[in-house]
Amino acid sequence: MRKTMRPALVAGLTVASALTVVLATPALSSAAPTPALSNAASILASGGDLASPEKKDIAMQLVSSAENSSLDWKAQYSYIEDIGDGRGYTAGIIGFCSGTGDMLELVQAYTNSVPNNPLAKYLPALRNVNGTDSHTGLGQAFVDAWKAAAKTSQFQAAQNSERDRVYFNPSVNQAKSDGLGALGQFIYYDAIVMHGPGNSSDSFGGIRNSAIKKAKPPSQGGNETTYLKAFLDARKVIMKQEEAHADTSRVDTEQLVFLNAGNLDLHTPLNWKVYGDPYTIN
């Protein structure tokens, strides 16, 4: 069972509108300034690219430890349940929700690629429940269909693709533009998974805006560690505004542990705790 609950994205999001949200958000815009050569050197000095295969797998394990109490993130393709957070079903490798738009987009993208799939017939119901916690038209039959689809490489690929399009690529690209290394890129990614893209005060973009008011990122001449601490402080303020996020250990006993140790590269071995449970990546 997941121990955290990601706030809702904009209700009624369509595939096109979600992409608009990502591209229109200043914090995630493709128009975000490219770091100067000195900033690029800073990125290389502090850990490089979270999108490299080995670092990306570490990122997925770290998120899974908090979202699923397991490092086996690939086992989560078939995960689905209503965790009682008002967002309907939560499912898959990063917690796509039936009430927040991203599950609808995922199933639509999957159906575009594989029209005859177990979930295609639930698209009308997913549109109807979007923005609510309703199970109308879904229920156990939908849960069973999700688990059946998750056994296929096509649905696993669809989950990977939507994760990257909506969450991983925008957050990592923004972190690189801000001059951050692998740890900073992960800190951004974990935040967008929980809080969603956007520029409202409780979204990823809003948290970043709050942090920049307190400390400059490396791309603006600031210290990387100082800035990341400001970002995590701003994130914790938002987390504590919702009961489901009041436990901030994924920041306190995971991300701050790495940051305080100066592990801006996310070098292994990594040792941390989430909700009191210990984890290690060697």
Coordinates of C-alpha atoms in Angstrom, one line a residue:
M1 CA 0.0 0.0 0.0
R2 CA 1.3 3.4 -0.9
K3 CA 2.1 5.6 2.1
T4 CA 1.9 8.9 0.3
M5 CA -0.8 10.5 -1.8
R6 CA -0.1 12.9 -4.7
P7 CA -2.4 15.9 -5.0
A8 CA -4.8 16.1 -7.9
L9 CA -3.8 17.6 -11.2
V10 CA -6.3 19.9 -13.0
A11 CA -9.6 18.1 -13.1
G12 CA -10.8 17.0 -16.6
L13 CA -7.4 17.2 -18.1
T14 CA -7.2 15.8 -21.7
V15 CA -4.1 14.6 -23.4
A16 CA -3.7 17.9 -25.2
S17 CA -4.4 20.0 -22.2
A18 CA -1.9 18.1 -20.0
L19 CA 0.8 18.8 -22.5
T20 CA -0.2 22.4 -22.6
V21 CA 0.1 22.5 -18.8
V22 CA 3.7 21.2 -19.0
L23 CA 4.8 23.5 -21.8
A24 CA 3.0 26.6 -20.5
T25 CA 4.4 26.3 -17.0
P26 CA 7.3 28.7 -16.6
A27 CA 9.1 26.3 -14.4
L28 CA 8.9 23.6 -17.0
S29 CA 8.8 25.6 -20.2
S30 CA 10.9 24.6 -23.2
A31 CA 11.8 28.3 -23.3
A32 CA 13.6 28.0 -19.9
P33 CA 17.1 29.4 -20.2
T34 CA 19.8 27.0 -21.1
P35 CA 22.6 27.1 -18.6
A36 CA 25.8 28.8 -19.6
L37 CA 29.0 26.7 -20.2
S38 CA 30.0 27.3 -16.5
N39 CA 26.7 25.9 -15.4
A40 CA 27.1 22.9 -17.7
A41 CA 30.4 22.3 -16.0
S42 CA 28.7 22.5 -12.7
I43 CA 26.2 19.8 -13.7
L44 CA 29.1 17.5 -14.7
A45 CA 31.0 18.3 -11.5
S46 CA 28.0 17.5 -9.4
G47 CA 26.7 14.2 -10.8
G48 CA 25.8 14.5 -14.5
D49 CA 22.6 13.2 -16.0
L50 CA 19.8 11.5 -14.1
A51 CA 18.5 10.2 -17.4
S52 CA 21.5 7.9 -17.8
P53 CA 20.3 4.3 -17.5
E54 CA 22.0 3.6 -14.2
K55 CA 21.0 6.9 -12.5
K56 CA 17.4 6.7 -13.8
D57 CA 17.0 3.2 -12.3
I58 CA 18.3 4.6 -9.0
A59 CA 15.7 7.4 -9.2
M60 CA 12.9 4.9 -9.8
Q61 CA 14.0 2.8 -6.9
L62 CA 14.1 5.8 -4.6
V63 CA 10.6 6.9 -5.6
S64 CA 9.3 3.3 -5.3
S65 CA 10.6 3.1 -1.7
A66 CA 8.4 6.0 -0.8
E67 CA 5.4 5.3 -3.0
N68 CA 5.3 1.5 -2.7
S69 CA 7.6 0.5 0.3
S70 CA 9.7 -1.5 -2.2
L71 CA 12.7 -1.0 -4.4
D72 CA 11.2 -3.3 -7.0
W73 CA 9.7 -0.5 -9.1
K74 CA 9.1 -2.8 -12.1
A75 CA 6.7 -4.8 -10.0
Q76 CA 4.4 -1.8 -9.7
Y77 CA 3.1 -1.8 -13.3
S78 CA 0.2 -3.9 -12.0
Y79 CA -0.3 -2.0 -8.8
I80 CA -3.8 -0.5 -8.4
E81 CA -6.0 0.4 -5.5
D82 CA -8.0 3.2 -4.0
I83 CA -6.0 4.6 -1.1
G84 CA -8.8 6.8 0.1
D85 CA -7.2 10.1 -0.8
G86 CA -10.2 11.4 -2.8
R87 CA -8.4 10.8 -6.1
G88 CA -10.0 7.5 -7.1
Y89 CA -7.8 4.7 -8.2
T90 CA -4.0 5.1 -7.8
A91 CA -2.0 2.8 -10.1
G92 CA 1.2 2.0 -11.9
I93 CA 4.8 2.9 -11.6
I94 CA 4.3 6.5 -10.4
G95 CA 0.7 6.5 -9.2
F96 CA -1.5 7.4 -12.1
C97 CA -4.9 8.5 -10.7
S98 CA -8.4 8.0 -12.1
G99 CA -9.4 11.3 -10.5
T100 CA -6.5 13.5 -11.7
G101 CA -6.3 13.1 -15.5
D102 CA -3.1 11.3 -15.9
M103 CA -4.6 7.8 -15.8
L104 CA -7.0 8.8 -18.5
E105 CA -4.2 10.1 -20.6
L106 CA -2.2 6.9 -20.0
V107 CA -5.1 4.7 -21.1
Q108 CA -5.8 6.9 -24.1
A109 CA -2.1 6.8 -25.2
Y110 CA -2.0 3.0 -24.7
T111 CA -5.2 2.6 -26.7
N112 CA -3.8 4.8 -29.5
S113 CA -0.9 2.3 -29.8
V114 CA -2.8 -0.9 -29.0
P115 CA -6.5 -0.4 -29.9
N116 CA -7.6 -3.8 -28.9
N117 CA -6.5 -3.8 -25.2
P118 CA -8.2 -4.7 -22.0
L119 CA -8.6 -1.1 -20.8
A120 CA -9.9 0.6 -24.0
K121 CA -13.5 0.0 -23.1
Y122 CA -13.1 1.9 -19.9
L123 CA -12.1 5.2 -21.6
P124 CA -15.7 6.6 -21.3
A125 CA -15.9 5.8 -17.6
L126 CA -12.5 7.3 -17.0
R127 CA -13.6 10.5 -18.7
N128 CA -16.7 10.6 -16.5
V129 CA -14.9 10.1 -13.2
N130 CA -12.1 12.4 -13.9
G131 CA -11.9 15.0 -11.2
T132 CA -13.7 12.8 -8.7
D133 CA -13.1 9.8 -6.5
S134 CA -15.9 7.9 -8.2
H135 CA -15.6 4.2 -9.3
T136 CA -18.7 4.4 -11.5
G137 CA -18.2 2.3 -14.6
L138 CA -14.9 1.0 -13.2
G139 CA -14.9 -1.3 -10.1
Q140 CA -13.3 -4.7 -9.8
A141 CA -13.6 -5.4 -13.6
F142 CA -11.4 -2.4 -14.3
V143 CA -8.9 -3.4 -11.6
D144 CA -8.7 -6.9 -13.2
A145 CA -8.3 -5.4 -16.6
W146 CA -5.5 -3.1 -15.4
K147 CA -3.6 -6.1 -13.9
A148 CA -4.1 -8.1 -17.1
A149 CA -2.8 -5.2 -19.3
A150 CA 0.2 -4.7 -16.9
K151 CA 1.5 -8.1 -17.9
T152 CA 2.1 -6.9 -21.5
S153 CA 5.2 -5.2 -22.7
Q154 CA 3.0 -2.7 -24.6
F155 CA 1.3 -1.3 -21.4
Q156 CA 4.5 -1.3 -19.5
A157 CA 6.0 0.8 -22.4
A158 CA 3.0 3.1 -22.3
Q159 CA 3.5 3.7 -18.5
N160 CA 7.2 4.4 -19.1
S161 CA 6.4 6.8 -21.9
E162 CA 3.8 8.8 -19.9
R163 CA 6.0 8.9 -16.9
D164 CA 8.8 10.4 -19.0
R165 CA 6.6 12.8 -20.9
V166 CA 4.7 14.3 -18.0
Y167 CA 7.0 13.9 -15.1
F168 CA 10.6 12.7 -15.6
N169 CA 11.8 14.6 -18.7
P170 CA 10.3 18.0 -17.7
S171 CA 11.7 17.9 -14.2
V172 CA 15.1 16.7 -15.2
N173 CA 15.4 19.2 -18.0
Q174 CA 14.4 22.0 -15.7
A175 CA 17.0 20.8 -13.1
K176 CA 19.7 20.8 -15.7
S177 CA 18.7 24.4 -16.8
D178 CA 19.0 25.3 -13.1
G179 CA 22.5 23.9 -13.0
L180 CA 21.7 21.0 -10.8
G181 CA 23.4 17.6 -10.7
A182 CA 22.0 14.1 -10.4
L183 CA 20.7 14.6 -6.8
G184 CA 19.1 17.9 -7.6
Q185 CA 17.5 16.4 -10.7
F186 CA 16.1 13.6 -8.5
I187 CA 14.8 16.0 -5.9
Y188 CA 12.9 17.8 -8.7
Y189 CA 11.6 14.6 -10.1
D190 CA 10.3 13.3 -6.7
A191 CA 8.6 16.6 -6.2
I192 CA 6.8 16.6 -9.5
V193 CA 5.6 13.0 -9.0
M194 CA 4.0 14.0 -5.7
H195 CA 2.8 17.5 -6.4
G196 CA 2.2 17.5 -10.1
P197 CA 3.3 19.9 -12.8
G198 CA 2.0 23.4 -12.9
N199 CA 2.7 26.8 -11.3
S200 CA 0.2 27.0 -8.5
S201 CA 1.7 27.3 -5.0
D202 CA 1.2 23.6 -4.2
S203 CA 2.6 22.3 -7.5
F204 CA 6.2 21.6 -8.6
G205 CA 6.5 25.0 -10.3
G206 CA 5.2 26.8 -7.2
I207 CA 7.6 25.1 -4.9
R208 CA 10.5 26.0 -7.2
N209 CA 9.3 29.6 -7.4
S210 CA 9.3 29.8 -3.5
A211 CA 12.8 28.3 -3.3
I212 CA 14.2 30.8 -5.8
K213 CA 12.9 33.6 -3.6
K214 CA 15.1 32.2 -0.8
A215 CA 18.2 31.1 -2.7
K216 CA 19.6 31.3 -6.2
P217 CA 20.2 28.1 -8.2
P218 CA 23.7 27.5 -9.7
S219 CA 22.5 28.8 -13.1
Q220 CA 22.1 32.2 -11.4
G221 CA 25.4 32.0 -9.5
G222 CA 24.0 30.3 -6.3
N223 CA 25.4 27.5 -4.3
E224 CA 23.9 24.1 -5.3
T225 CA 23.5 22.7 -1.7
T226 CA 22.1 26.0 -0.3
Y227 CA 19.5 26.2 -3.1
L228 CA 18.5 22.5 -2.8
K229 CA 18.0 23.0 1.0
A230 CA 15.7 26.0 0.2
F231 CA 13.8 23.9 -2.3
L232 CA 13.3 21.1 0.2
D233 CA 12.2 23.5 2.9
A234 CA 9.7 25.0 0.5
R235 CA 8.4 21.5 -0.4
K236 CA 8.0 20.5 3.2
V237 CA 5.8 23.6 3.8
I238 CA 3.4 22.4 1.0
M239 CA 3.6 18.7 2.2
K240 CA 2.5 19.7 5.7
Q241 CA -0.6 21.5 4.3
E242 CA -2.2 18.1 3.5
E243 CA -2.6 15.3 6.1
A244 CA -1.7 12.7 3.6
H245 CA 1.8 14.3 3.1
A246 CA 2.4 15.4 6.7
D247 CA 5.1 12.8 7.2
T248 CA 8.0 14.4 5.4
S249 CA 10.5 11.5 5.9
R250 CA 11.1 11.1 2.2
V251 CA 12.7 14.5 2.4
D252 CA 14.1 14.3 6.0
T253 CA 15.5 10.8 6.1
E254 CA 16.2 10.3 2.3
Q255 CA 16.9 13.4 0.3
L256 CA 18.4 15.5 3.0
V257 CA 20.6 12.6 4.1
F258 CA 22.2 12.5 0.7
L259 CA 22.4 16.3 0.5
N260 CA 24.0 16.7 3.9
A261 CA 26.5 14.0 3.1
G262 CA 27.5 16.1 0.0
N263 CA 26.4 13.3 -2.3
L264 CA 25.4 15.6 -5.2
D265 CA 26.3 12.8 -7.6
L266 CA 23.9 10.2 -6.2
H267 CA 26.9 7.8 -5.9
T268 CA 26.2 4.4 -4.5
P269 CA 26.0 2.9 -2.0
L270 CA 23.0 4.8 -0.8
N271 CA 21.4 4.2 2.6
W272 CA 18.2 5.9 3.7
K273 CA 14.9 5.4 5.5
V274 CA 11.3 6.2 4.4
Y275 CA 8.6 6.1 7.0
G276 CA 11.0 4.4 9.3
D277 CA 11.8 1.6 6.9
P278 CA 15.5 1.2 5.9
Y279 CA 16.7 0.8 2.3
T280 CA 20.0 0.3 0.6
I281 CA 21.2 0.5 -3.0
N282 CA 24.7 -0.8 -3.5

